[in-house]
Short mmCIF file of C-alpha atoms in Angstrom, two decimals:
data_model
loop_
_atom_site.label_atom_id
_atom_site.label_comp_id
_atom_site.label_asym_id
_atom_site.label_seq_id
_atom_site.Cartn_x
_atom_site.Cartn_y
_atom_site.Cartn_z
CA SER A 1 12.56 -52.74 83.21
CA THR A 2 13.41 -49.35 84.65
CA ILE A 3 15.83 -47.83 87.11
CA VAL A 4 14.82 -44.71 89.03
CA LEU A 5 17.45 -42.63 90.80
CA LEU A 6 16.25 -40.24 93.52
CA PHE A 7 18.85 -38.25 95.41
CA GLU A 8 19.51 -34.97 97.12
CA ALA A 9 22.22 -32.67 95.84
CA PRO A 10 23.21 -29.01 96.05
CA ARG A 11 20.96 -26.65 94.11
CA ASP A 12 23.57 -26.19 91.40
CA PHE A 13 23.56 -29.88 90.44
CA ALA A 14 22.77 -30.09 86.72
CA PHE A 15 21.97 -33.04 84.47
CA ASN A 16 23.69 -33.08 81.10
CA LEU A 17 21.01 -35.17 79.41
CA LYS A 18 18.14 -34.97 76.94
CA ALA A 19 14.88 -36.90 77.51
CA GLY A 20 14.67 -39.78 75.04
CA GLN A 21 18.44 -40.06 74.52
CA LYS A 22 20.19 -43.43 74.67
CA ILE A 23 22.69 -43.79 77.49
CA ARG A 24 25.17 -46.46 78.53
CA TYR A 25 26.30 -47.60 81.93
CA GLY A 26 29.31 -45.54 83.07
CA GLU A 27 28.43 -42.40 81.10
CA PRO A 28 27.93 -39.19 83.13
CA LEU A 29 24.41 -38.15 84.19
CA GLY A 30 25.32 -34.81 85.66
CA SER A 31 27.48 -32.92 88.13
CA MET A 32 27.65 -29.91 90.35
CA PHE B 1 -32.74 -75.26 62.35
CA SER B 2 -31.14 -77.99 64.41
CA PRO B 3 -30.67 -77.12 68.10
CA VAL B 4 -26.92 -77.11 67.54
CA SER B 5 -26.99 -74.47 64.82
CA LEU B 6 -29.52 -72.41 66.79
CA GLY B 7 -27.20 -72.57 69.81
CA LEU B 8 -24.22 -71.64 67.68
CA GLN B 9 -26.12 -68.72 66.11
CA ALA B 10 -27.14 -67.50 69.59
CA ARG B 11 -23.52 -67.60 70.69
CA LEU B 12 -22.23 -65.89 67.54
CA ARG B 13 -24.89 -63.14 67.47
CA PRO B 14 -23.15 -60.78 70.02
CA LEU B 15 -19.80 -61.21 68.25
CA PRO B 16 -20.38 -58.61 65.51
CA LEU B 17 -21.63 -56.16 68.15
CA ILE B 18 -18.53 -56.67 70.29
CA LEU B 19 -16.25 -56.33 67.26
CA ALA B 20 -18.05 -53.17 66.08
CA THR B 21 -17.91 -51.58 69.55
CA GLY B 22 -14.28 -52.52 70.10
CA GLY B 23 -13.31 -51.39 66.61
CA GLY B 24 -15.16 -48.11 67.05
CA TYR B 25 -13.42 -47.46 70.38
CA VAL B 26 -9.95 -48.24 68.97
CA GLY B 27 -10.66 -46.08 65.93
CA TYR B 28 -11.76 -43.15 68.08
CA ASP B 29 -8.70 -43.56 70.33
CA GLN B 30 -6.31 -43.75 67.39
CA TYR B 31 -7.89 -40.66 65.78
CA GLY B 32 -7.34 -38.77 69.06
CA ARG B 33 -3.69 -39.80 69.15
CA TYR B 34 -3.25 -38.82 65.51
CA ARG B 35 -4.76 -35.39 66.27
CA ASP B 36 -2.42 -34.97 69.28
CA ARG B 37 0.59 -35.78 67.10
CA GLU B 38 -0.52 -33.21 64.51
CA LEU B 39 -0.91 -30.57 67.24
CA GLU B 40 2.53 -31.41 68.64
CA LYS B 41 3.99 -31.00 65.14
CA LEU B 42 2.53 -27.48 65.19
CA GLY B 43 4.39 -26.94 68.46
CA ILE B 44 1.22 -26.95 70.53
CA GLU B 45 1.74 -28.57 73.95
CA VAL B 46 -0.76 -31.43 74.33
CA GLU B 47 -1.72 -33.03 77.64
CA PRO B 48 -0.69 -36.73 77.54
CA ARG B 49 -3.68 -39.08 77.20
CA VAL B 50 -3.57 -40.86 80.57
CA ALA B 51 -5.59 -44.06 81.14
CA ASN B 52 -8.67 -43.72 83.37
CA GLU B 53 -9.33 -45.90 86.42
CA ALA B 54 -11.34 -48.43 84.41
CA GLN B 55 -8.61 -48.85 81.79
CA VAL B 56 -5.92 -49.26 84.49
CA GLY B 57 -8.16 -51.72 86.34
CA LEU B 58 -8.73 -53.66 83.12
CA TYR B 59 -4.97 -53.71 82.40
CA LYS B 60 -4.26 -54.90 85.93
CA THR B 61 -6.59 -57.87 85.49
CA ILE B 62 -4.07 -59.31 83.03
CA PRO B 63 -2.14 -61.96 85.06
CA THR B 64 1.23 -60.31 84.32
CA ARG B 65 3.01 -62.02 87.24
CA LEU B 66 1.82 -65.45 86.16
CA LEU B 67 2.84 -64.70 82.54
CA SER B 68 6.17 -63.41 83.79
CA ARG B 69 6.91 -66.52 85.84
CA ALA B 70 5.83 -68.78 82.97
CA TRP B 71 8.15 -66.79 80.64
CA GLY B 72 10.94 -67.23 83.18
CA ARG B 73 10.36 -70.99 83.46
CA LEU B 74 10.38 -71.30 79.68
CA ASN B 75 13.71 -69.49 79.51
CA GLN B 76 15.32 -71.77 82.05
CA VAL B 77 14.84 -74.77 79.79
CA GLU B 78 18.25 -75.77 78.46
CA LEU B 79 18.33 -75.49 74.67
CA PRO B 80 20.02 -78.21 72.59
CA THR B 81 23.30 -76.86 71.24
CA TRP B 82 22.12 -76.86 67.60
CA LEU B 83 19.09 -74.67 68.56
CA ARG B 84 21.02 -72.01 70.50
CA LYS B 85 22.44 -70.04 67.57
CA PRO B 86 19.13 -69.67 65.67
CA VAL B 87 17.13 -68.77 68.82
CA TYR B 88 19.64 -66.22 70.13
CA SER B 89 20.26 -64.83 66.63
CA LEU B 90 16.52 -64.17 66.32
CA TYR B 91 16.57 -62.39 69.69
CA ILE B 92 19.69 -60.41 68.67
CA TRP B 93 18.10 -59.39 65.38
CA THR B 94 14.71 -58.53 66.95
CA PHE B 95 16.09 -56.38 69.79
CA GLY B 96 19.33 -55.10 68.25
CA VAL B 97 21.71 -56.74 70.71
CA ASN B 98 25.41 -55.82 70.22
CA MET B 99 27.27 -59.09 70.81
CA GLN B 100 30.71 -57.55 70.11
CA GLU B 101 30.54 -56.04 73.62
CA ALA B 102 29.55 -59.30 75.33
CA ALA B 103 32.22 -60.94 77.46
CA VAL B 104 31.40 -64.26 75.69
CA GLU B 105 30.46 -63.81 72.04
CA ASP B 106 30.02 -67.54 71.28
CA LEU B 107 26.23 -68.09 71.31
CA HIS B 108 26.64 -71.82 72.03
CA HIS B 109 28.04 -70.86 75.45
CA TYR B 110 24.62 -69.76 76.75
CA ARG B 111 22.55 -72.80 77.81
CA ASN B 112 19.22 -70.94 77.71
CA LEU B 113 17.74 -67.51 76.97
CA GLY B 114 17.78 -66.65 80.68
CA GLU B 115 21.58 -67.04 80.73
CA PHE B 116 21.89 -65.12 77.47
CA PHE B 117 19.81 -62.31 79.02
CA ARG B 118 22.18 -62.15 82.00
CA ARG B 119 25.26 -61.91 79.75
CA LYS B 120 28.09 -59.74 81.04
CA LEU B 121 30.04 -57.17 79.03
CA LYS B 122 33.75 -57.06 78.25
CA PRO B 123 35.37 -55.01 81.08
CA GLN B 124 36.64 -52.36 78.66
CA ALA B 125 33.25 -52.05 76.91
CA ARG B 126 31.98 -49.43 79.39
CA PRO B 127 34.62 -47.04 80.76
CA VAL B 128 33.30 -45.40 83.96
CA CYS B 129 33.40 -41.60 83.78
CA ASP B 130 35.76 -40.24 86.44
CA SER B 131 35.03 -36.55 86.10
CA HIS B 132 31.33 -36.66 87.05
CA CYS B 133 29.92 -37.60 90.45
CA VAL B 134 26.85 -39.44 89.10
CA ILE B 135 26.93 -41.91 86.21
CA SER B 136 24.26 -43.96 84.49
CA PRO B 137 23.75 -47.23 86.40
CA ALA B 138 22.70 -49.10 83.23
CA ASP B 139 22.36 -49.09 79.47
CA GLY B 140 19.04 -47.72 78.31
CA LYS B 141 17.05 -44.67 77.36
CA ILE B 142 16.55 -41.57 79.53
CA LEU B 143 12.79 -41.35 80.04
CA HIS B 144 12.85 -38.32 82.27
CA PHE B 145 15.03 -36.40 84.71
CA GLY B 146 15.09 -33.19 86.71
CA ARG B 147 14.11 -31.68 90.02
CA VAL B 148 11.38 -33.24 92.15
CA ARG B 149 8.65 -30.67 92.91
CA ASN B 150 5.70 -30.94 95.32
CA CYS B 151 6.43 -34.60 96.08
CA GLU B 152 5.52 -35.59 92.54
CA VAL B 153 8.01 -37.33 90.23
CA GLU B 154 7.56 -37.39 86.46
CA GLN B 155 7.83 -40.84 84.87
CA VAL B 156 7.64 -39.18 81.46
CA LYS B 157 6.89 -35.53 80.68
CA GLY B 158 3.53 -34.59 82.06
CA VAL B 159 2.74 -37.97 83.71
CA THR B 160 3.62 -38.08 87.40
CA TYR B 161 3.56 -40.39 90.38
CA SER B 162 3.66 -39.74 94.09
CA LEU B 163 7.10 -39.78 95.72
CA GLU B 164 5.69 -41.11 99.00
CA THR B 165 3.72 -43.91 97.32
CA PHE B 166 6.80 -44.86 95.34
CA LEU B 167 9.28 -44.96 98.26
CA GLY B 168 6.83 -45.82 101.04
CA PRO B 169 6.77 -44.20 104.51
CA HIS B 170 9.92 -42.51 105.72
CA THR B 171 10.60 -45.06 108.45
CA TRP B 172 13.85 -46.41 106.99
CA ALA B 173 15.78 -43.28 107.82
CA GLU B 174 15.60 -43.36 111.61
CA SER B 175 19.15 -44.67 111.58
CA LEU B 176 20.32 -42.24 108.90
CA VAL B 177 18.90 -38.86 109.72
CA ASP B 178 20.11 -37.27 112.98
CA ALA B 179 17.51 -37.10 115.72
CA THR B 180 17.23 -33.29 115.54
CA ARG B 181 15.29 -33.44 112.30
CA ASN B 182 11.91 -34.79 113.26
CA GLU B 183 8.86 -35.29 111.12
CA ASP B 184 6.97 -32.09 111.99
CA ASP B 185 9.95 -29.87 111.02
CA ALA B 186 9.53 -30.91 107.41
CA SER B 187 6.58 -29.43 105.57
CA SER B 188 6.36 -32.43 103.28
CA PHE B 189 7.62 -35.93 102.63
CA GLN B 190 10.08 -34.44 100.15
CA ASP B 191 11.57 -32.19 102.84
CA LEU B 192 12.08 -35.26 105.03
CA LEU B 193 14.34 -36.74 102.37
CA VAL B 194 16.52 -33.65 101.97
CA THR B 195 18.92 -33.72 104.93
CA LYS B 196 21.13 -30.70 104.16
CA GLU B 197 20.26 -27.00 103.92
CA GLY B 198 20.42 -25.63 100.35
CA ASN B 199 19.97 -29.05 98.75
CA GLU B 200 17.22 -30.11 96.36
CA LEU B 201 15.80 -33.50 95.38
CA PHE B 202 16.61 -34.76 91.87
CA HIS B 203 15.47 -37.79 89.90
CA CYS B 204 16.38 -39.64 86.73
CA VAL B 205 14.48 -42.49 85.02
CA VAL B 206 16.40 -44.96 82.82
CA TYR B 207 14.35 -47.40 80.72
CA LEU B 208 16.10 -50.66 79.75
CA ALA B 209 14.82 -52.10 76.46
CA PRO B 210 14.69 -55.91 75.95
CA GLY B 211 17.94 -55.89 73.91
CA ASP B 212 19.92 -53.85 76.43
CA TYR B 213 22.55 -55.19 78.79
CA HIS B 214 20.44 -55.89 81.91
CA CYS B 215 22.90 -55.69 84.77
CA PHE B 216 23.07 -52.46 86.74
CA HIS B 217 25.88 -50.79 88.62
CA SER B 218 26.38 -48.29 91.39
CA PRO B 219 25.73 -44.77 90.01
CA THR B 220 28.01 -43.09 92.57
CA ASP B 221 30.11 -43.67 95.69
CA TRP B 222 27.51 -44.27 98.42
CA THR B 223 26.56 -46.56 101.30
CA VAL B 224 23.36 -48.57 100.97
CA ALA B 225 21.63 -48.74 104.36
CA HIS B 226 18.21 -50.13 103.59
CA ARG B 227 16.19 -52.16 101.13
CA ARG B 228 12.41 -51.95 100.70
CA HIS B 229 10.81 -54.55 98.41
CA PHE B 230 7.32 -53.78 97.05
CA PRO B 231 5.72 -56.87 95.44
CA GLY B 232 3.31 -55.70 92.77
CA SER B 233 2.08 -55.90 89.20
CA LEU B 234 4.45 -56.49 86.34
CA MET B 235 2.93 -54.24 83.72
CA SER B 236 5.10 -53.26 80.78
CA VAL B 237 7.17 -50.16 81.51
CA ASN B 238 8.00 -49.28 77.93
CA PRO B 239 7.81 -45.54 77.20
CA GLY B 240 4.41 -45.84 75.51
CA VAL B 241 2.87 -47.42 78.62
CA ALA B 242 4.74 -44.98 80.89
CA ARG B 243 3.01 -42.17 78.95
CA TRP B 244 -0.37 -43.86 79.35
CA ILE B 245 -0.56 -45.16 82.92
CA LYS B 246 -0.11 -42.60 85.70
CA GLU B 247 1.60 -44.00 88.84
CA LEU B 248 2.83 -46.95 86.73
CA PHE B 249 6.02 -47.28 88.80
CA CYS B 250 3.90 -47.41 91.98
CA HIS B 251 1.85 -50.33 90.64
CA ASN B 252 4.82 -52.45 89.61
CA GLU B 253 7.07 -54.74 91.65
CA ARG B 254 10.15 -52.79 92.68
CA VAL B 255 13.16 -52.80 95.01
CA VAL B 256 14.14 -49.49 96.63
CA LEU B 257 17.73 -49.24 97.87
CA SER B 258 18.30 -46.16 100.02
CA GLY B 259 21.29 -44.75 101.80
CA GLU B 260 23.69 -41.81 101.72
CA TRP B 261 26.23 -40.26 99.42
CA THR B 262 28.47 -37.28 99.97
CA HIS B 263 25.55 -34.84 99.62
CA GLY B 264 23.01 -36.73 101.76
CA PHE B 265 20.09 -38.95 100.73
CA PHE B 266 20.58 -41.27 97.74
CA SER B 267 18.32 -44.04 96.40
CA LEU B 268 18.24 -46.42 93.45
CA THR B 269 15.02 -48.25 92.60
CA ALA B 270 14.86 -51.21 90.22
CA VAL B 271 11.33 -51.54 88.77
CA GLY B 272 10.33 -54.91 87.26
CA ALA B 273 8.25 -55.43 84.14
CA THR B 274 6.34 -58.27 82.46
CA ASN B 275 9.29 -59.95 80.78
CA VAL B 276 11.81 -59.11 83.52
CA GLY B 277 9.92 -59.84 86.72
CA SER B 278 12.91 -60.80 88.86
CA ILE B 279 15.37 -58.39 90.42
CA ARG B 280 18.64 -59.51 91.98
CA ILE B 281 20.85 -57.40 94.28
CA TYR B 282 24.23 -59.14 94.46
CA PHE B 283 24.92 -58.36 98.13
CA ASP B 284 21.36 -59.15 99.26
CA LYS B 285 20.91 -62.92 99.39
CA GLU B 286 17.59 -62.63 101.27
CA LEU B 287 15.75 -60.76 98.49
CA ARG B 288 13.08 -62.83 96.68
CA THR B 289 11.06 -61.07 93.97
CA ASN B 290 8.13 -62.14 91.74
CA ALA B 291 6.90 -64.68 94.30
CA PRO B 292 3.55 -66.36 93.50
CA ARG B 293 1.71 -64.88 96.47
CA TYR B 294 1.80 -61.38 97.97
CA SER B 295 -0.66 -59.11 99.72
CA LYS B 296 -1.65 -55.99 97.80
CA GLY B 297 -0.02 -52.77 98.94
CA SER B 298 2.45 -54.63 101.17
CA TYR B 299 6.21 -54.13 101.31
CA ASN B 300 9.01 -55.66 103.30
CA ASP B 301 11.96 -53.84 104.79
CA PHE B 302 15.49 -55.02 105.32
CA SER B 303 18.28 -53.03 106.93
CA TYR B 304 21.91 -53.50 105.92
CA ILE B 305 22.99 -51.74 109.10
CA SER B 306 23.87 -54.18 111.83
CA ASN B 307 25.76 -54.08 115.09
CA ASN B 308 29.11 -54.74 113.48
CA ASN B 309 28.33 -52.66 110.38
CA ARG B 310 27.02 -49.26 111.41
CA GLU B 311 27.33 -47.76 107.91
CA GLY B 312 25.63 -50.24 105.58
CA VAL B 313 27.04 -51.62 102.31
CA ALA B 314 29.68 -49.35 100.75
CA MET B 315 29.36 -49.17 96.94
CA ARG B 316 31.94 -47.61 94.60
CA LYS B 317 30.83 -45.74 91.46
CA GLY B 318 30.53 -48.31 88.65
CA GLU B 319 30.62 -51.36 90.93
CA HIS B 320 28.35 -54.31 90.02
CA LEU B 321 25.13 -53.85 92.00
CA GLY B 322 22.46 -56.17 90.58
CA GLU B 323 20.58 -57.49 87.56
CA PHE B 324 17.14 -58.00 86.09
CA ASN B 325 16.24 -61.57 85.18
CA LEU B 326 13.62 -62.99 82.84
CA GLY B 327 10.52 -64.21 84.66
#
């Protein structure tokens, strides 16, 4: 199964992720 | 030369031809993938090999919903106590489940695999990050993330799907977006979603593997105003298939929750798959997924905004939101 987040945010929003990395619920995806 | 053996020979004769053709096709396809991998090792960007219409059509003929419901029925059968440990231990070993984090570690506690699949975690197992405004809603693997451009969202690098097909028409937002912004102001569907000047549209795809904890939580502080349920196929969504079938997430059964957060539009979509065909949203008792019958391309809307609740359902970052279930 998959979860897709789609949201608007200010232009300076940045993800701190790498494609393919493992992630756990509660860990940060990104911030302004 | 009895009639029986002649009949049998006639039936068997095409078999070698079918095997040779199929084997040749698989061999050719595997060679192509091998060559792509070699090119990627040399740092040469290779277009992903996306399935053509015929291959997608062939894949969609597989009765994935029927298989999914049968798999769900099987996993509702209560296991005798002596069988629980071996069955769940096999599942744990196969999918690398970490039982130390489970709220109940005793395998005999779970009456069937469906209950085991819905296991909860110890509260302290997943501290919710306070310093970031958006957190991961679930355990899993990041398939893709980034800015949405030209109304196309990438499911994995290089393989996209249409934003409008995925979310459906922008009718849910009448109650959200102020009247001044009407449809012809926006040059595209994507612009309709962005409600504030200077904002962009972002996306993130989290793939949950069979051994992962399969409940999901609110990724931020937001209010959920609307639910759109798209019945659909239940093709596998593992990364290999996501690289192969364009628009995969638009074919599959999914539940789109949309609403607002501090910066405007926010949505979370749970996409089902063959082994996890059912999606539950804890505050939405009306939602029924993976039903036997549905009409192709249909969807059903449900608004959480009512006369005495003009905002919708308020969700705190990290709050329990829903779960995927087997079958």
